[in-house]
Short mmCIF file of C-alpha atoms in Angstrom, two decimals:
data_model
loop_
_atom_site.label_atom_id
_atom_site.label_comp_id
_atom_site.label_asym_id
_atom_site.label_seq_id
_atom_site.Cartn_x
_atom_site.Cartn_y
_atom_site.Cartn_z
CA UNK A 1 -2.76 95.33 86.14
CA UNK A 2 -0.67 97.07 88.79
CA UNK A 3 2.98 97.85 89.20
CA UNK A 4 4.79 99.27 92.24
CA UNK A 5 5.60 102.92 91.58
CA UNK A 6 8.74 104.87 92.49
CA UNK A 7 9.98 107.87 90.52
CA UNK A 8 9.59 106.48 87.01
CA UNK A 9 6.50 105.49 85.04
CA UNK A 10 7.02 101.76 85.45
CA UNK A 11 8.03 101.77 89.11
CA UNK A 12 11.58 100.58 88.53
CA UNK A 13 10.62 97.17 87.23
CA UNK A 14 9.95 97.93 83.59
CA UNK A 15 6.81 96.74 81.74
CA UNK A 16 7.47 93.15 82.86
CA UNK A 17 6.72 94.21 86.43
CA UNK A 18 3.02 94.64 85.65
CA UNK A 19 0.89 92.49 87.94
CA UNK A 20 -2.73 91.45 87.60
CA UNK A 21 -4.76 91.53 90.82
CA UNK A 22 -8.26 90.11 91.10
CA UNK A 23 -11.04 91.42 93.27
CA UNK A 24 -10.86 90.18 96.85
CA UNK A 25 -7.07 90.35 97.00
CA UNK A 26 -5.11 93.07 98.75
CA UNK A 27 -2.35 95.03 97.09
CA UNK A 28 1.06 93.43 97.67
CA UNK A 29 3.06 94.92 100.51
CA UNK A 30 6.40 96.62 100.12
CA UNK A 31 5.57 99.86 98.29
CA UNK A 32 4.22 103.28 99.22
CA UNK A 33 2.35 103.80 95.96
CA UNK A 34 0.67 101.58 93.37
CA UNK A 35 -0.10 102.90 89.93
CA UNK A 36 -3.19 101.55 88.21
CA UNK A 37 -2.60 101.16 84.50
CA UNK A 38 -5.96 99.67 83.54
CA UNK A 39 -8.76 97.81 85.28
CA UNK A 40 -9.63 94.39 83.91
CA UNK A 41 -13.07 94.97 82.40
CA UNK A 42 -13.44 91.24 81.75
CA UNK A 43 -13.11 90.24 85.40
CA UNK A 44 -14.55 91.50 88.64
CA UNK A 45 -11.79 93.90 89.61
CA UNK A 46 -13.63 97.20 89.11
CA UNK A 47 -14.16 97.76 92.83
CA UNK A 48 -10.65 96.78 93.86
CA UNK A 49 -9.23 100.26 94.41
CA UNK A 50 -12.13 101.53 96.47
CA UNK A 51 -12.41 98.39 98.54
CA UNK A 52 -8.74 97.67 99.14
CA UNK A 53 -8.18 97.28 102.86
CA UNK A 54 -4.48 98.04 102.51
CA UNK A 55 -3.98 101.15 104.62
CA UNK A 56 -1.39 103.85 104.03
CA UNK A 57 -0.73 102.97 100.38
CA UNK A 58 -1.44 105.58 97.73
CA UNK A 59 -3.23 104.31 94.61
CA UNK A 60 -2.92 106.40 91.45
CA UNK A 61 -5.10 105.47 88.46
CA UNK A 62 -4.85 106.34 84.78
CA UNK A 63 -1.09 105.87 84.43
CA UNK A 64 -0.06 105.21 80.80
CA UNK A 65 -3.62 104.04 80.09
CA UNK A 66 -3.57 104.96 76.38
CA UNK A 67 -0.21 103.29 75.80
CA UNK A 68 -1.23 100.09 77.55
CA UNK A 69 -4.65 100.08 75.83
CA UNK A 70 -2.79 100.15 72.51
CA UNK A 71 -0.59 97.25 73.58
CA UNK A 72 -3.61 95.23 74.76
CA UNK A 73 -5.83 96.01 71.75
CA UNK A 74 -5.48 92.48 70.42
CA UNK A 75 -6.35 90.95 73.76
CA UNK A 76 -9.42 93.16 74.07
CA UNK A 77 -10.57 92.31 70.52
CA UNK A 78 -10.18 88.61 71.26
CA UNK A 79 -12.17 88.85 74.49
CA UNK A 80 -14.89 91.14 73.12
CA UNK A 81 -15.30 89.93 69.53
CA UNK A 82 -13.72 86.49 69.48
CA UNK A 83 -11.11 87.50 66.93
CA UNK A 84 -7.62 89.03 66.89
CA UNK A 85 -6.75 92.65 66.11
CA UNK A 86 -6.30 92.85 62.32
CA UNK A 87 -3.88 95.07 60.43
CA UNK A 88 -3.92 95.09 56.63
CA UNK A 89 -0.71 95.99 54.81
CA UNK A 90 -1.25 97.43 51.34
CA UNK A 91 1.61 98.29 48.99
CA UNK A 92 0.75 100.21 45.83
CA UNK A 93 2.29 102.22 43.06
CA UNK A 94 1.52 105.93 42.73
CA UNK A 95 -1.38 105.08 40.41
CA UNK A 96 -2.87 102.63 42.90
CA UNK A 97 -1.67 99.34 41.41
CA UNK A 98 -0.89 96.50 43.82
CA UNK A 99 1.01 94.34 41.32
CA UNK A 100 3.18 94.58 38.24
CA UNK A 101 1.78 93.76 34.81
CA UNK A 102 2.91 90.15 35.16
CA UNK A 103 0.86 89.84 38.36
CA UNK A 104 3.77 89.84 40.81
CA UNK A 105 3.92 92.28 43.71
CA UNK A 106 7.00 91.12 45.60
CA UNK A 107 9.21 94.09 44.72
CA UNK A 108 6.65 96.84 44.22
CA UNK A 109 8.20 98.82 47.10
CA UNK A 110 11.76 99.81 47.98
CA UNK A 111 14.26 98.49 50.51
CA UNK A 112 13.25 100.89 53.30
CA UNK A 113 9.58 99.93 53.00
CA UNK A 114 10.48 96.25 53.01
CA UNK A 115 12.45 96.71 56.25
CA UNK A 116 9.40 98.37 57.77
CA UNK A 117 7.21 95.43 56.74
CA UNK A 118 9.68 93.04 58.38
CA UNK A 119 9.33 95.10 61.56
CA UNK A 120 5.53 94.92 61.29
CA UNK A 121 5.70 91.14 61.03
CA UNK A 122 7.77 90.93 64.19
CA UNK A 123 5.11 92.95 66.01
CA UNK A 124 2.24 90.58 65.19
CA UNK A 125 1.36 87.09 66.37
CA UNK A 126 0.52 85.92 62.87
CA UNK A 127 0.91 86.94 59.23
CA UNK A 128 -1.94 85.89 56.93
CA UNK A 129 -1.87 85.53 53.17
CA UNK A 130 -3.72 83.71 50.41
CA UNK A 131 -2.77 80.81 48.19
CA UNK A 132 -2.80 83.17 45.19
CA UNK A 133 -0.07 85.32 46.72
CA UNK A 134 1.94 82.21 47.54
CA UNK A 135 1.73 81.13 43.91
CA UNK A 136 2.51 84.58 42.46
CA UNK A 137 5.22 85.84 44.84
CA UNK A 138 6.49 82.75 46.67
CA UNK A 139 7.01 84.76 49.90
CA UNK A 140 8.64 83.63 53.14
CA UNK A 141 6.62 86.02 55.36
CA UNK A 142 9.27 85.97 58.08
CA UNK A 143 10.95 88.90 59.80
CA UNK A 144 14.56 89.02 58.67
CA UNK A 145 15.85 92.02 60.60
CA UNK A 146 19.00 91.78 62.66
CA UNK A 147 18.23 91.35 66.34
CA UNK A 148 14.62 90.28 65.84
CA UNK A 149 13.77 87.18 67.85
CA UNK A 150 9.99 86.93 67.44
CA UNK A 151 8.74 85.27 64.28
CA UNK A 152 5.02 85.33 63.51
CA UNK A 153 2.92 82.28 62.82
CA UNK A 154 2.39 82.12 59.06
CA UNK A 155 -1.15 81.48 57.88
CA UNK A 156 -2.22 80.60 54.34
CA UNK A 157 -5.91 80.73 53.40
CA UNK A 158 -6.83 78.49 50.49
CA UNK A 159 -9.66 76.63 48.85
CA UNK A 160 -7.33 73.63 49.12
CA UNK A 161 -6.62 73.50 45.40
CA UNK A 162 -3.50 74.37 43.45
CA UNK A 163 -1.06 74.32 46.36
CA UNK A 164 2.62 73.95 45.49
CA UNK A 165 4.39 71.94 48.23
CA UNK A 166 7.75 73.35 47.07
CA UNK A 167 6.76 76.94 47.90
CA UNK A 168 9.10 78.71 50.32
CA UNK A 169 6.41 79.11 52.94
CA UNK A 170 5.77 75.36 53.04
CA UNK A 171 9.32 74.04 52.72
CA UNK A 172 10.44 76.25 55.62
CA UNK A 173 7.59 75.13 57.89
CA UNK A 174 9.89 73.04 60.09
CA UNK A 175 11.77 76.18 61.15
CA UNK A 176 8.81 78.58 61.00
CA UNK A 177 5.38 77.32 62.13
CA UNK A 178 2.83 77.46 59.33
CA UNK A 179 -0.93 76.89 59.24
CA UNK A 180 -3.01 76.18 56.16
CA UNK A 181 -6.66 77.18 56.58
CA UNK A 182 -8.92 75.48 54.08
CA UNK A 183 -12.59 74.49 53.90
CA UNK A 184 -12.05 70.79 53.41
CA UNK A 185 -9.45 68.14 52.73
CA UNK A 186 -8.06 67.76 49.21
CA UNK A 187 -5.38 65.64 47.51
CA UNK A 188 -3.10 68.71 47.36
CA UNK A 189 -2.94 68.90 51.15
CA UNK A 190 -1.49 65.40 51.42
CA UNK A 191 1.53 66.49 49.41
CA UNK A 192 2.46 69.30 51.81
CA UNK A 193 5.31 68.88 54.29
CA UNK A 194 4.23 67.20 57.52
CA UNK A 195 5.13 70.30 59.55
CA UNK A 196 2.35 72.32 57.93
CA UNK A 197 -0.67 72.28 60.24
CA UNK A 198 -3.97 72.04 58.38
CA UNK A 199 -7.01 73.67 59.98
CA UNK A 200 -10.53 73.41 58.61
CA UNK A 201 -12.74 76.51 58.47
CA UNK A 202 -16.26 77.16 57.23
CA UNK A 203 -16.58 77.91 53.52
CA UNK A 204 -17.60 81.36 52.35
CA UNK A 205 -19.70 82.15 49.30
CA UNK A 206 -16.58 82.23 47.12
CA UNK A 207 -15.60 78.69 48.10
CA UNK A 208 -12.72 79.93 50.26
CA UNK A 209 -12.49 79.91 54.05
CA UNK A 210 -14.81 82.41 55.72
CA UNK A 211 -12.78 85.42 57.02
CA UNK A 212 -14.46 85.68 60.42
CA UNK A 213 -14.31 81.95 61.02
CA UNK A 214 -10.63 81.97 60.06
CA UNK A 215 -9.92 84.72 62.60
CA UNK A 216 -11.91 82.84 65.22
CA UNK A 217 -9.78 79.76 64.58
CA UNK A 218 -6.63 81.84 65.02
CA UNK A 219 -7.96 83.33 68.25
CA UNK A 220 -8.45 79.82 69.59
CA UNK A 221 -4.81 79.16 68.66
CA UNK A 222 -3.83 82.01 71.00
CA UNK A 223 -3.31 84.67 68.32
CA UNK A 224 -4.27 88.22 69.36
CA UNK A 225 -2.87 90.19 66.41
CA UNK A 226 -2.82 89.38 62.69
CA UNK A 227 -1.09 91.16 59.83
CA UNK A 228 -2.67 90.55 56.41
CA UNK A 229 -0.30 90.53 53.44
CA UNK A 230 -2.44 89.31 50.58
CA UNK A 231 -3.84 90.10 47.17
CA UNK A 232 -6.75 92.39 46.47
CA UNK A 233 -9.46 89.72 46.48
CA UNK A 234 -8.63 88.25 49.88
CA UNK A 235 -7.94 91.65 51.40
CA UNK A 236 -11.27 92.97 50.10
CA UNK A 237 -13.13 90.08 51.70
CA UNK A 238 -11.82 91.07 55.14
CA UNK A 239 -12.54 94.76 54.59
CA UNK A 240 -16.08 94.12 53.34
CA UNK A 241 -16.73 91.95 56.40
CA UNK A 242 -15.64 94.82 58.66
CA UNK A 243 -12.76 92.81 60.09
CA UNK A 244 -9.85 95.19 59.43
CA UNK A 245 -8.98 97.47 62.35
CA UNK A 246 -5.98 99.25 60.86
CA UNK A 247 -4.57 99.76 57.36
CA UNK A 248 -0.88 100.36 56.69
CA UNK A 249 -0.68 101.79 53.17
CA UNK A 250 2.76 101.99 51.59
CA UNK A 251 3.00 103.87 48.27
CA UNK A 252 5.96 103.73 45.93
CA UNK A 253 6.45 106.79 43.67
CA UNK A 254 6.29 104.74 40.48
CA UNK A 255 3.70 104.37 37.74
CA UNK A 256 2.71 100.91 36.51
CA UNK A 257 -0.17 101.82 34.22
CA UNK A 258 -2.90 99.61 32.76
#
């Protein structure tokens, strides 16, 4: 990617001014300096700077490389590994519990932490949870902050059994796109609202969708970043498979006990 450079980092056009140039093309005319943010390691553009026939134009490399690499982490993961960048959100009490004694975890953290989680959702392409969390907490998994316009795709992993079609995540599927990932068809799926998209994935040893295959399916849907908000069992399956790139751990100074 390239952007015309003036006196500021982005060359006066902001991040949206970034331009991708393939090998064999000259740099666009109209600027005295072009700043190279990052070369496309998946194409054939490595020799572009050295071979550019455009005379009299300064080319500066390494501008904001770390910042842009962070922004493109999901894209790189998708291209290199065939799966999105995965962030796992974990909310616990001070003694490490992820749920109250009745099994619910919806309000284990405070209002400030919940606002932060809503921000996290808005920064990801998809939010993934399990059918157990849907049953226990009945979450919406949307970002409900003022001014937020991006809503993530909501993804529910399930064995296909015990799905409640009246759950918030399913009844709101017309307004907020929702995918159910399951190993095979079941009578419970037929009862879901028609707006819920059902995607079949390979079955893991536990009878639930395989984590890597699920991420591969999401990558094919165009997802480059996924936030996991799920119970311990599903979350552990992704961690054990080495599929979690980042963990956001939120601790509430409360004790739940055994």
